[in-house]
JSON list of C-alpha atoms in Angstrom, two decimals:
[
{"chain": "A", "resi": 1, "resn": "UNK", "atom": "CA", "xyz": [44.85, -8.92, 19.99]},
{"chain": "A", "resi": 2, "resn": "UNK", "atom": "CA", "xyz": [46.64, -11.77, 21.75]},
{"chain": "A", "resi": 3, "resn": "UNK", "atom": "CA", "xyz": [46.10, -13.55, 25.21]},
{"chain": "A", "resi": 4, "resn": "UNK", "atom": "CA", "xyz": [47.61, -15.57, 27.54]},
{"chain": "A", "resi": 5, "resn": "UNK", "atom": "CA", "xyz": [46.42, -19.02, 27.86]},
{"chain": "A", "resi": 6, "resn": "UNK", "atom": "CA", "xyz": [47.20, -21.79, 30.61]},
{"chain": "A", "resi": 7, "resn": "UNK", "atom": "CA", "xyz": [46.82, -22.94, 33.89]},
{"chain": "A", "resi": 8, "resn": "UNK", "atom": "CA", "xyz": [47.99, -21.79, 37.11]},
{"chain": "A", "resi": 9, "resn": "UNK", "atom": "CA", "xyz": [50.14, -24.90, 38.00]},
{"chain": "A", "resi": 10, "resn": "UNK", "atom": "CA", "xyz": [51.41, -25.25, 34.00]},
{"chain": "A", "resi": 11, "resn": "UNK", "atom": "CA", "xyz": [54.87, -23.73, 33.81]},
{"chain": "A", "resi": 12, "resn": "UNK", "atom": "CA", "xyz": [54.49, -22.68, 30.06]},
{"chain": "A", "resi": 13, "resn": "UNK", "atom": "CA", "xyz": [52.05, -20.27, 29.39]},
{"chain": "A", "resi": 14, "resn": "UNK", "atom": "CA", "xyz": [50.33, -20.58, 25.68]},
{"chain": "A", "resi": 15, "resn": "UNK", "atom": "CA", "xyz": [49.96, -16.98, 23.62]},
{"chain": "A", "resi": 16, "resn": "UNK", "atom": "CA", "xyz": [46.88, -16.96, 21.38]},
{"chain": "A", "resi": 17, "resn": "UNK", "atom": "CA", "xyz": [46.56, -14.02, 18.75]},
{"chain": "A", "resi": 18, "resn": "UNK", "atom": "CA", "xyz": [42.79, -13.61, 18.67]},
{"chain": "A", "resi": 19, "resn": "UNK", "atom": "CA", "xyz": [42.34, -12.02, 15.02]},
{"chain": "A", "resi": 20, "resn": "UNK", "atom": "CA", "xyz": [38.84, -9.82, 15.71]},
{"chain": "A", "resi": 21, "resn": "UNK", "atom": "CA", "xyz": [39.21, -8.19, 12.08]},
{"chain": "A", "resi": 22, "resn": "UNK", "atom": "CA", "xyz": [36.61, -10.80, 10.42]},
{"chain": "A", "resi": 23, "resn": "UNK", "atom": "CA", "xyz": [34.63, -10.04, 13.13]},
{"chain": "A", "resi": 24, "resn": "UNK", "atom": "CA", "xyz": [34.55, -6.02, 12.63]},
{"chain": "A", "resi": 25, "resn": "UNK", "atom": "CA", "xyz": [33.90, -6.13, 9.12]},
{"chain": "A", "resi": 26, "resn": "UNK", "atom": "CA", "xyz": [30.81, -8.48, 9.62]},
{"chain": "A", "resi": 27, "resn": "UNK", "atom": "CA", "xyz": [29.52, -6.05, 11.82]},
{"chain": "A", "resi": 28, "resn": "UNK", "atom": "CA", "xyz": [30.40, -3.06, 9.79]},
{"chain": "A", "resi": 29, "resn": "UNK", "atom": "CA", "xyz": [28.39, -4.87, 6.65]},
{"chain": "A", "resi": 30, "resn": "UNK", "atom": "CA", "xyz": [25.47, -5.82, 8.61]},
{"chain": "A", "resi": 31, "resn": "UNK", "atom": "CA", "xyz": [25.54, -2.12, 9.79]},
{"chain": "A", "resi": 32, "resn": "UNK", "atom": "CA", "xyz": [25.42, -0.91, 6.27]},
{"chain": "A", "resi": 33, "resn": "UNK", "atom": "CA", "xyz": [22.86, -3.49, 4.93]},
{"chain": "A", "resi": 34, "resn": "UNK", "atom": "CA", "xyz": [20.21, -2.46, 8.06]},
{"chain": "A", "resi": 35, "resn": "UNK", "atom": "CA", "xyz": [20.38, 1.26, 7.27]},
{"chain": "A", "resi": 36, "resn": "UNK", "atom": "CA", "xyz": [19.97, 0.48, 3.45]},
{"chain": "A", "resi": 37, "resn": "UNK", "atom": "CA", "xyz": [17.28, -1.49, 3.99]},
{"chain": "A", "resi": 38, "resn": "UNK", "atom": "CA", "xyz": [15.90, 1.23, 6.41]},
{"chain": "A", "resi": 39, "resn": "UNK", "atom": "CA", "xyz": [15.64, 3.78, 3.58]},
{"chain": "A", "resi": 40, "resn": "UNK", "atom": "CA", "xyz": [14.45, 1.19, 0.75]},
{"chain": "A", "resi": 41, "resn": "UNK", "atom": "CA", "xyz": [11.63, 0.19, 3.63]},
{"chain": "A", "resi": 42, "resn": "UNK", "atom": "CA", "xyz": [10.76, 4.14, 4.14]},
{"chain": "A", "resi": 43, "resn": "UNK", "atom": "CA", "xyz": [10.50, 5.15, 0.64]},
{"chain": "A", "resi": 44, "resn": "UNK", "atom": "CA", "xyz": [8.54, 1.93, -0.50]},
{"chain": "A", "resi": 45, "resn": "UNK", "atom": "CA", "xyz": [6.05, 1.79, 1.64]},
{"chain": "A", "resi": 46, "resn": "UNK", "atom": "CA", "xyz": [2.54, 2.98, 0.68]},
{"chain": "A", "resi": 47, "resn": "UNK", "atom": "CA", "xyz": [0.76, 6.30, 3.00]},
{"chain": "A", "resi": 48, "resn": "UNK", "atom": "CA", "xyz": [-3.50, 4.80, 3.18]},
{"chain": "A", "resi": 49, "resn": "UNK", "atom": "CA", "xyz": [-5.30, 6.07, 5.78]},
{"chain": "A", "resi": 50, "resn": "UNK", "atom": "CA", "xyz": [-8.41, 3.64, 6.47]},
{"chain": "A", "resi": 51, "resn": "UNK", "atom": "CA", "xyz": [-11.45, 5.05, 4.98]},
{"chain": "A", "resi": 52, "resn": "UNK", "atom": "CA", "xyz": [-14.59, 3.87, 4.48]},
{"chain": "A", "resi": 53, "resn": "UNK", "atom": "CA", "xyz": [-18.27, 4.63, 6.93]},
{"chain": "A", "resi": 54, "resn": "UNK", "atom": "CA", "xyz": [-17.61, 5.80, 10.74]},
{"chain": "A", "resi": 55, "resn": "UNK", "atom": "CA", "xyz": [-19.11, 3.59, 13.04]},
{"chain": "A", "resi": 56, "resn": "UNK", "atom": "CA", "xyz": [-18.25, 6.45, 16.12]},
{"chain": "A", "resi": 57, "resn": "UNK", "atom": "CA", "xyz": [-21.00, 9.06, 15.44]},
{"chain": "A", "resi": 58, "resn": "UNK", "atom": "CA", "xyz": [-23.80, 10.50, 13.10]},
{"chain": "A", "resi": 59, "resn": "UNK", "atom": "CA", "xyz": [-23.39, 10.76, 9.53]},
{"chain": "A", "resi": 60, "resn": "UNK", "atom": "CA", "xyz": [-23.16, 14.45, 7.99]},
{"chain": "A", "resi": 61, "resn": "UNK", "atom": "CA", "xyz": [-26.59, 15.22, 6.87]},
{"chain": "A", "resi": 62, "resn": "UNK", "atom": "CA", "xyz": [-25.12, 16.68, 3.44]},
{"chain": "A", "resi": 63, "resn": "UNK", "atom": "CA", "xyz": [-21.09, 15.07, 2.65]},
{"chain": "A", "resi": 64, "resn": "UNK", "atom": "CA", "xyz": [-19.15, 15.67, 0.47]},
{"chain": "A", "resi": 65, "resn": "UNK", "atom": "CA", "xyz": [-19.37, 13.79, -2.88]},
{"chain": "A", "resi": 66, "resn": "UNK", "atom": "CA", "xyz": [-16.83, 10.80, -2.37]},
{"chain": "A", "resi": 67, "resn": "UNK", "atom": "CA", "xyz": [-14.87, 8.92, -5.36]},
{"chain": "A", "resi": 68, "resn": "UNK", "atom": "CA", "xyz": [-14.87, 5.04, -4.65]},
{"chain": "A", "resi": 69, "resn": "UNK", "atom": "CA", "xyz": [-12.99, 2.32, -6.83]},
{"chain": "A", "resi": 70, "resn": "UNK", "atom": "CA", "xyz": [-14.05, -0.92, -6.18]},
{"chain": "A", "resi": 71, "resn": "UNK", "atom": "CA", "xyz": [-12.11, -3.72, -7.67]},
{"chain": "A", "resi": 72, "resn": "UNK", "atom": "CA", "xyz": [-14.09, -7.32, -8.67]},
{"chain": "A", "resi": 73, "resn": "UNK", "atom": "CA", "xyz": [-13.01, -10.44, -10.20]},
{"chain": "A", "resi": 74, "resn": "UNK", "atom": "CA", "xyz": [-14.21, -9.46, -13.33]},
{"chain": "A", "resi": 75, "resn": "UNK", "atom": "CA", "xyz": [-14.92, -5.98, -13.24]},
{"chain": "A", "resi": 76, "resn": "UNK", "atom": "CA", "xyz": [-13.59, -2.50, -11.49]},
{"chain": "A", "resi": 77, "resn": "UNK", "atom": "CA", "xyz": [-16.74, 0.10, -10.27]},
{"chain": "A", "resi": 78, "resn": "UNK", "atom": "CA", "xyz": [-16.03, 3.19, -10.32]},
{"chain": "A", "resi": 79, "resn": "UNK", "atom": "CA", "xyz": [-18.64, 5.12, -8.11]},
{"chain": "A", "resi": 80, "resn": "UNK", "atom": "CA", "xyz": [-19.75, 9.01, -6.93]},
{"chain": "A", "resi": 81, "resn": "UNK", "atom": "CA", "xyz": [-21.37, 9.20, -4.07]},
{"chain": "A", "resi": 82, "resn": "UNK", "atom": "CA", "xyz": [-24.21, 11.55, -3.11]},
{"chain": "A", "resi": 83, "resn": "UNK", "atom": "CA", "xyz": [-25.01, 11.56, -7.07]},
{"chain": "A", "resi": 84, "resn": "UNK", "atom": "CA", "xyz": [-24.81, 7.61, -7.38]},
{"chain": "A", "resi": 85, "resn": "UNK", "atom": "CA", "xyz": [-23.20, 7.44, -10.59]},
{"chain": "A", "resi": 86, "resn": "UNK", "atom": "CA", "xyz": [-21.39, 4.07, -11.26]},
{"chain": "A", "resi": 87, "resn": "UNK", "atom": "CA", "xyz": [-19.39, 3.46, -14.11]},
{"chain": "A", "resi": 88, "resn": "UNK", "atom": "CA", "xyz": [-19.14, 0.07, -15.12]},
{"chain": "A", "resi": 89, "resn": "UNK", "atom": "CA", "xyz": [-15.15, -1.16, -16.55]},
{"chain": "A", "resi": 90, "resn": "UNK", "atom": "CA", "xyz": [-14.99, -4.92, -17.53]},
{"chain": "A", "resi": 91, "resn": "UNK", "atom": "CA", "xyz": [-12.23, -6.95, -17.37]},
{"chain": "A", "resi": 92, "resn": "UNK", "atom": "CA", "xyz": [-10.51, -7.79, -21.01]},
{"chain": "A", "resi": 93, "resn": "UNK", "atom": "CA", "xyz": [-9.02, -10.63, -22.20]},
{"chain": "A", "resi": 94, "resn": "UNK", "atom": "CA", "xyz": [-5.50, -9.71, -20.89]},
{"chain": "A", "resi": 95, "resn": "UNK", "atom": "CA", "xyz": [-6.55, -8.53, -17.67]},
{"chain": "A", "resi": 96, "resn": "UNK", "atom": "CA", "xyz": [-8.07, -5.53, -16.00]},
{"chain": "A", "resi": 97, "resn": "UNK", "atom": "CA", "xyz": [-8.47, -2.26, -18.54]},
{"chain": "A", "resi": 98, "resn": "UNK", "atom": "CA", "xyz": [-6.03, -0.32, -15.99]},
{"chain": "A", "resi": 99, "resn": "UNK", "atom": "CA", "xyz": [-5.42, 2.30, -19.27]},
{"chain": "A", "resi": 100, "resn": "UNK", "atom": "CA", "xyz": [-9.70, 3.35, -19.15]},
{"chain": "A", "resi": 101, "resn": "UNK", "atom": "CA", "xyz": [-9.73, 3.34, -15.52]},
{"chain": "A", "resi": 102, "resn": "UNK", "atom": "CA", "xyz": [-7.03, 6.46, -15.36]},
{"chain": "A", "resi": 103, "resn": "UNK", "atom": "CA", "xyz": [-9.09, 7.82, -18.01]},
{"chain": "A", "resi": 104, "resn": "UNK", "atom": "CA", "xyz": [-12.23, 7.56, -16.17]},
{"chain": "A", "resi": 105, "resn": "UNK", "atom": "CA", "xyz": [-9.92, 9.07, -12.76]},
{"chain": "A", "resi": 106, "resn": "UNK", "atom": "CA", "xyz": [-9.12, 11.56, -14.86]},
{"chain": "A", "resi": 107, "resn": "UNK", "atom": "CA", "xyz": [-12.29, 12.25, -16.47]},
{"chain": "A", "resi": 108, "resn": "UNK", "atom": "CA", "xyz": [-13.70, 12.85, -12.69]},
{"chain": "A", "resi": 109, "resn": "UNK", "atom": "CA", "xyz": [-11.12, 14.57, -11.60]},
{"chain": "A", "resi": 110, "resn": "UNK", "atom": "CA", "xyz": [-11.48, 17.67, -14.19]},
{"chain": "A", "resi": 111, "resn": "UNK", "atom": "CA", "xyz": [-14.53, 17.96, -13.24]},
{"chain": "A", "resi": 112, "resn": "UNK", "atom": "CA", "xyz": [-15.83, 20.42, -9.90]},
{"chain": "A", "resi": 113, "resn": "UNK", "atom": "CA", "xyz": [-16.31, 18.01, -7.51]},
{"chain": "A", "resi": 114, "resn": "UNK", "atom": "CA", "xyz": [-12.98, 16.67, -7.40]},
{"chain": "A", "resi": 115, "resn": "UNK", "atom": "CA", "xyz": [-10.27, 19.42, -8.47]},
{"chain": "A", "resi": 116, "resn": "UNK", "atom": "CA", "xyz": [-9.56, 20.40, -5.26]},
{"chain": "A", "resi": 117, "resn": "UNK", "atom": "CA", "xyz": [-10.50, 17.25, -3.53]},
{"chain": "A", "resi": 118, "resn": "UNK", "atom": "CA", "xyz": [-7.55, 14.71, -3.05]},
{"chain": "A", "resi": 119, "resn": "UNK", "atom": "CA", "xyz": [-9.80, 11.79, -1.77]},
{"chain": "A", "resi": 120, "resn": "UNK", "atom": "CA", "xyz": [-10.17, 8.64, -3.22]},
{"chain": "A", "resi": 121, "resn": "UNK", "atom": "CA", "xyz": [-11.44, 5.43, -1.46]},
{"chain": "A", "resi": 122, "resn": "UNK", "atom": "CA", "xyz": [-10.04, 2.10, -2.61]},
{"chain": "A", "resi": 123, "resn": "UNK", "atom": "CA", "xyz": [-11.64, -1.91, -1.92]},
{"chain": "A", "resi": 124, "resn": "UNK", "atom": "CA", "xyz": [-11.73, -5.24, -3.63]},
{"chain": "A", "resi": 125, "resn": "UNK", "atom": "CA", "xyz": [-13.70, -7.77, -3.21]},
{"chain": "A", "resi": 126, "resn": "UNK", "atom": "CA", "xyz": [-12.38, -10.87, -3.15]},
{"chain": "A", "resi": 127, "resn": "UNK", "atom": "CA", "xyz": [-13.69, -14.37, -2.41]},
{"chain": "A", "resi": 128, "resn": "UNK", "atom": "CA", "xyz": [-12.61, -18.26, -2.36]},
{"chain": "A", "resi": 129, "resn": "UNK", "atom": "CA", "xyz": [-14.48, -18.44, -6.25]},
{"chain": "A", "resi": 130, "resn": "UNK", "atom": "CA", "xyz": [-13.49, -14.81, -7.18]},
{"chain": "A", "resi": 131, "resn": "UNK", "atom": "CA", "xyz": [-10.33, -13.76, -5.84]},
{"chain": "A", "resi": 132, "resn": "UNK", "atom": "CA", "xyz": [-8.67, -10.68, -6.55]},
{"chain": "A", "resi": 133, "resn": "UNK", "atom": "CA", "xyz": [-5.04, -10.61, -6.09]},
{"chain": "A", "resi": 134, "resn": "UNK", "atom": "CA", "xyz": [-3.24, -8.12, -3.43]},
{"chain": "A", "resi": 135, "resn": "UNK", "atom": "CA", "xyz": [-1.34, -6.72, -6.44]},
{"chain": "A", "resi": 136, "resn": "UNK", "atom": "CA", "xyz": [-5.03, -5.36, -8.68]},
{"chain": "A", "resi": 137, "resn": "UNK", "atom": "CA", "xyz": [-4.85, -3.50, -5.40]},
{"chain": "A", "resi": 138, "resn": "UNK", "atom": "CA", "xyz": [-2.02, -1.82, -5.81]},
{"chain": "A", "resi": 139, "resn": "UNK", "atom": "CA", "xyz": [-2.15, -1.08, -9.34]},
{"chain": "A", "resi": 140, "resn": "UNK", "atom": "CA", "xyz": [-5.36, 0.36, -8.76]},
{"chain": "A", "resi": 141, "resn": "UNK", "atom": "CA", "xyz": [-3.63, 2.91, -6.09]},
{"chain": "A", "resi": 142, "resn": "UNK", "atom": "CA", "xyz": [-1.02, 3.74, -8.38]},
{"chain": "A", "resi": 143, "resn": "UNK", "atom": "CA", "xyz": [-3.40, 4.49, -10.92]},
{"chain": "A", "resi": 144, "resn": "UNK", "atom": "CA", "xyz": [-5.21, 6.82, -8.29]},
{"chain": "A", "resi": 145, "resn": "UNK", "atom": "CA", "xyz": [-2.07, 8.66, -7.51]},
{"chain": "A", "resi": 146, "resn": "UNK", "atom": "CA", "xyz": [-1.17, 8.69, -11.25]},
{"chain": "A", "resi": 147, "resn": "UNK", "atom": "CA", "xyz": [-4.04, 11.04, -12.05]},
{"chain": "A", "resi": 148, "resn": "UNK", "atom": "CA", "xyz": [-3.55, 13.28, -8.86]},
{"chain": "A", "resi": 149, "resn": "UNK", "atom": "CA", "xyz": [-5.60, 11.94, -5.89]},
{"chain": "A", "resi": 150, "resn": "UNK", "atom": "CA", "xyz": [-2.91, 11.99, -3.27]},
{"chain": "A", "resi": 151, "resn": "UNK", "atom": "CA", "xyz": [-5.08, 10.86, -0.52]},
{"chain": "A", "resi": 152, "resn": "UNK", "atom": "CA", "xyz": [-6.07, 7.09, -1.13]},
{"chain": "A", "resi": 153, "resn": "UNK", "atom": "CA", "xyz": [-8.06, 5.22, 1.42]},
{"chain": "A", "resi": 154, "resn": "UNK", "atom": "CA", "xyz": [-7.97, 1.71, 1.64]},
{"chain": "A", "resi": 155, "resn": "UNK", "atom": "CA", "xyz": [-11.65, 0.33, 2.96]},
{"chain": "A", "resi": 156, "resn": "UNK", "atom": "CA", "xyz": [-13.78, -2.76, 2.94]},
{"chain": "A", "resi": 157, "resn": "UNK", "atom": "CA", "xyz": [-16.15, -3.19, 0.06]},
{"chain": "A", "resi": 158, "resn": "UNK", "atom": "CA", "xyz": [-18.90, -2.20, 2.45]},
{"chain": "A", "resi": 159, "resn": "UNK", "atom": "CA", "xyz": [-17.20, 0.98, 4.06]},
{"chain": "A", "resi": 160, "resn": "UNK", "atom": "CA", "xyz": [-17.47, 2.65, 0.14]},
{"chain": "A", "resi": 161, "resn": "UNK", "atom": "CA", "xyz": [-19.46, 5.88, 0.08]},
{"chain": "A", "resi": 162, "resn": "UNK", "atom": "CA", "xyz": [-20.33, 4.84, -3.51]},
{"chain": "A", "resi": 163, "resn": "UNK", "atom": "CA", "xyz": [-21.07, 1.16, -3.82]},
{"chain": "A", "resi": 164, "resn": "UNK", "atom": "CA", "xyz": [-22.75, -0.36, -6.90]},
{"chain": "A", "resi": 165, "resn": "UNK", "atom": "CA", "xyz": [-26.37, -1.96, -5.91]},
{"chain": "A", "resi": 166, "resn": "UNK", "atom": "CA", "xyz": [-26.94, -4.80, -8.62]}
]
């Protein structure tokens, strides 16, 4: 692409070749790099719906029985609700025991309540002394998914249908 450069009362006139072809390719890579990372953005991300107790409305006088996992510093609780039945799985020296809580997912999920029910509500709770990292979260989802509960809800500790009293 080339222009014409100079003034009006100059008698030579300057040519400048403009080369835009740098310029294209940028564009085309940054093109190609914003739809990649559109796709790797879509497929990554993780489908929760928030879960937990309504605040809008009356509680149903007989629910469903819900699966809860609630994730500690040192322990994970894995609760049914309507039957309050808490299993108890401590934390081991190399970190949580993510191998007994599938088997405890899938221990529940063989059983009537929860073969056709894709449910599961997720929390942690997590303080300043006893934090629980973003990622015991996650693995705790996957986990969930793992054994077949497609529908993970991700609540506060206090929004759990089943929530350990101690």
């Amino acid at each position: 692409m080339g222009a014409s450069i100079g003034t009006e009362d100059s008698s030579k006139a300057r040519n400048v070749d403009l080369n835009i072809i740098p310029f294209i390719d940028l564009m085309s890579c940054l093109t190609a790099f914003l739809l990649v990372t559109a796709v790797w953005v879509n497929i990554s991300q993780l489908n929760t719906r928030a879960g937990g107790k309504s605040r809008e409305g009356p509680d149903k006088i007989d629910p469903d029985p819900e699966l809860s996992v609630l994730v500690e510093a040192d322990e994970i609780w894995v609760g049914v609700s309507r039957i309050e039945e808490y299993e108890r799985i401590p934390k081991t020296a190399t970190g949580y025991d993510w191998p007994k809580l599938e088997l405890s997912l899938r221990a529940h999920k063989t059983t009537g309540l929860f073969t056709e029910n894709p449910v599961i509500q997720v929390a942690a709770e997590s303080t300043k002394a006893q934090p629980v990292a973003y990622q015991e979260i996650v693995f705790a989802m996957d986990v969930a998914l793992k054994v077949g509960f497609s529908d993970v809800k991700i609540t506060d500790p206090d929004g759990l249908a089943a929530r350990p009293h101690l």
